[in-house]
């Protein structure tokens, strides 16, 4: 594997499924079709997971929920990307 720059590692994942951790407690898993130097990406067959934390008004306990949806094709703006890796 010839990796000279960070984006070379992402180039190896083209047309492969990847995991993307986003700001605001969002996670994406999908097939990487395209990307640019700003980490803008086009993903296909995407599963989006939104992690929601709510506070119970009586007990003040944190309640964790997940909301999932499937998206056929998605443009991801790079400034919201925290991490890119193979799917887990």
PDB file of C-alpha atoms in Angstrom:
ATOM      1  CA  UNK A   1       0.000   0.000   0.000  1.00  0.00           C
ATOM      2  CA  UNK A   2       1.496   3.292  -1.123  1.00  0.00           C
ATOM      3  CA  UNK A   3       0.245   6.044   1.197  1.00  0.00           C
ATOM      4  CA  UNK A   4       2.110   9.353   0.992  1.00  0.00           C
ATOM      5  CA  UNK A   5      -0.694  11.731   1.999  1.00  0.00           C
ATOM      6  CA  UNK A   6      -3.737  11.327   4.276  1.00  0.00           C
ATOM      7  CA  UNK A   7      -6.184  11.436   1.360  1.00  0.00           C
ATOM      8  CA  UNK A   8      -4.353   8.495  -0.270  1.00  0.00           C
ATOM      9  CA  UNK A   9      -5.818   6.297   2.461  1.00  0.00           C
ATOM     10  CA  UNK A  10      -9.345   7.425   1.578  1.00  0.00           C
ATOM     11  CA  UNK A  11      -8.590   6.873  -2.122  1.00  0.00           C
ATOM     12  CA  UNK A  12      -8.027   3.190  -1.301  1.00  0.00           C
ATOM     13  CA  UNK A  13     -11.624   3.058  -0.032  1.00  0.00           C
ATOM     14  CA  UNK A  14     -13.240   4.259  -3.282  1.00  0.00           C
ATOM     15  CA  UNK A  15     -16.162   1.989  -4.224  1.00  0.00           C
ATOM     16  CA  UNK A  16     -15.860   0.321  -0.790  1.00  0.00           C
ATOM     17  CA  UNK A  17     -18.110   0.637   2.253  1.00  0.00           C
ATOM     18  CA  UNK A  18     -16.838   3.112   4.857  1.00  0.00           C
ATOM     19  CA  UNK A  19     -17.814   4.443   8.273  1.00  0.00           C
ATOM     20  CA  UNK A  20     -18.008   8.232   8.741  1.00  0.00           C
ATOM     21  CA  UNK A  21     -18.367   9.857  12.159  1.00  0.00           C
ATOM     22  CA  UNK A  22     -19.958  13.286  11.840  1.00  0.00           C
ATOM     23  CA  UNK A  23     -20.513  16.264  14.120  1.00  0.00           C
ATOM     24  CA  UNK A  24     -23.759  16.426  16.120  1.00  0.00           C
ATOM     25  CA  UNK A  25     -23.705  12.737  17.106  1.00  0.00           C
ATOM     26  CA  UNK A  26     -24.289  11.387  13.588  1.00  0.00           C
ATOM     27  CA  UNK A  27     -22.741   8.291  12.041  1.00  0.00           C
ATOM     28  CA  UNK A  28     -22.857   7.145   8.427  1.00  0.00           C
ATOM     29  CA  UNK A  29     -22.099   3.799   6.830  1.00  0.00           C
ATOM     30  CA  UNK A  30     -22.146   3.615   3.060  1.00  0.00           C
ATOM     31  CA  UNK A  31     -20.286   3.024  -0.190  1.00  0.00           C
ATOM     32  CA  UNK A  32     -17.817   5.795  -1.079  1.00  0.00           C
ATOM     33  CA  UNK A  33     -18.343   6.903  -4.684  1.00  0.00           C
ATOM     34  CA  UNK A  34     -16.372  10.189  -4.719  1.00  0.00           C
ATOM     35  CA  UNK A  35     -14.514  12.646  -2.465  1.00  0.00           C
ATOM     36  CA  UNK A  36     -12.421  15.812  -2.727  1.00  0.00           C
ATOM     37  CA  UNK A  37      -9.652  17.534  -0.760  1.00  0.00           C
ATOM     38  CA  UNK A  38     -12.215  19.075   1.631  1.00  0.00           C
ATOM     39  CA  UNK A  39     -13.598  15.602   2.469  1.00  0.00           C
ATOM     40  CA  UNK A  40     -16.852  16.366   0.690  1.00  0.00           C
ATOM     41  CA  UNK A  41     -18.128  12.897  -0.210  1.00  0.00           C
ATOM     42  CA  UNK A  42     -20.783  11.151  -2.237  1.00  0.00           C
ATOM     43  CA  UNK A  43     -21.994   7.996  -0.492  1.00  0.00           C
ATOM     44  CA  UNK A  44     -24.428   5.389  -1.769  1.00  0.00           C
ATOM     45  CA  UNK A  45     -26.647   2.900   0.079  1.00  0.00           C
ATOM     46  CA  UNK A  46     -26.209   4.884   3.303  1.00  0.00           C
ATOM     47  CA  UNK A  47     -27.346   4.014   6.805  1.00  0.00           C
ATOM     48  CA  UNK A  48     -27.479   7.132   8.995  1.00  0.00           C
ATOM     49  CA  UNK A  49     -27.549   6.754  12.770  1.00  0.00           C
ATOM     50  CA  UNK A  50     -28.357   9.765  14.939  1.00  0.00           C
ATOM     51  CA  UNK A  51     -27.550   9.382  18.638  1.00  0.00           C
ATOM     52  CA  UNK A  52     -29.923  11.394  20.812  1.00  0.00           C
ATOM     53  CA  UNK A  53     -29.370  12.155  24.502  1.00  0.00           C
ATOM     54  CA  UNK A  54     -32.329  13.428  26.504  1.00  0.00           C
ATOM     55  CA  UNK A  55     -32.532  14.313  30.199  1.00  0.00           C
ATOM     56  CA  UNK A  56     -35.425  12.855  32.221  1.00  0.00           C
ATOM     57  CA  UNK A  57     -37.122  15.838  33.878  1.00  0.00           C
ATOM     58  CA  UNK A  58     -37.917  13.917  37.079  1.00  0.00           C
ATOM     59  CA  UNK A  59     -34.766  11.870  37.677  1.00  0.00           C
ATOM     60  CA  UNK A  60     -32.298  13.966  35.618  1.00  0.00           C
ATOM     61  CA  UNK A  61     -30.959  10.718  34.157  1.00  0.00           C
ATOM     62  CA  UNK A  62     -29.564  10.718  30.649  1.00  0.00           C
ATOM     63  CA  UNK A  63     -31.683   8.708  28.224  1.00  0.00           C
ATOM     64  CA  UNK A  64     -29.884   7.524  25.086  1.00  0.00           C
ATOM     65  CA  UNK A  65     -31.844   6.838  21.894  1.00  0.00           C
ATOM     66  CA  UNK A  66     -30.872   6.071  18.323  1.00  0.00           C
ATOM     67  CA  UNK A  67     -32.707   7.127  15.206  1.00  0.00           C
ATOM     68  CA  UNK A  68     -31.843   5.284  11.975  1.00  0.00           C
ATOM     69  CA  UNK A  69     -32.682   5.897   8.356  1.00  0.00           C
ATOM     70  CA  UNK A  70     -31.552   4.592   4.981  1.00  0.00           C
ATOM     71  CA  UNK A  71     -30.645   6.955   2.141  1.00  0.00           C
ATOM     72  CA  UNK A  72     -29.988   5.793  -1.425  1.00  0.00           C
ATOM     73  CA  UNK A  73     -27.482   8.555  -2.342  1.00  0.00           C
ATOM     74  CA  UNK A  74     -26.051  11.258  -0.070  1.00  0.00           C
ATOM     75  CA  UNK A  75     -23.733  14.242  -0.491  1.00  0.00           C
ATOM     76  CA  UNK A  76     -21.731  14.784   2.710  1.00  0.00           C
ATOM     77  CA  UNK A  77     -20.200  18.188   3.337  1.00  0.00           C
ATOM     78  CA  UNK A  78     -16.614  17.763   4.493  1.00  0.00           C
ATOM     79  CA  UNK A  79     -16.590  20.314   7.317  1.00  0.00           C
ATOM     80  CA  UNK A  80     -18.900  18.039   9.334  1.00  0.00           C
ATOM     81  CA  UNK A  81     -16.617  14.989   9.077  1.00  0.00           C
ATOM     82  CA  UNK A  82     -14.693  13.940  12.194  1.00  0.00           C
ATOM     83  CA  UNK A  83     -13.428  10.481  11.213  1.00  0.00           C
ATOM     84  CA  UNK A  84     -13.401   8.117   8.213  1.00  0.00           C
ATOM     85  CA  UNK A  85     -12.620   4.400   8.537  1.00  0.00           C
ATOM     86  CA  UNK A  86     -13.591   0.976   7.233  1.00  0.00           C
ATOM     87  CA  UNK A  87     -17.004  -0.031   8.651  1.00  0.00           C
ATOM     88  CA  UNK A  88     -17.054  -1.785  12.014  1.00  0.00           C
TER      89      UNK A  88
END
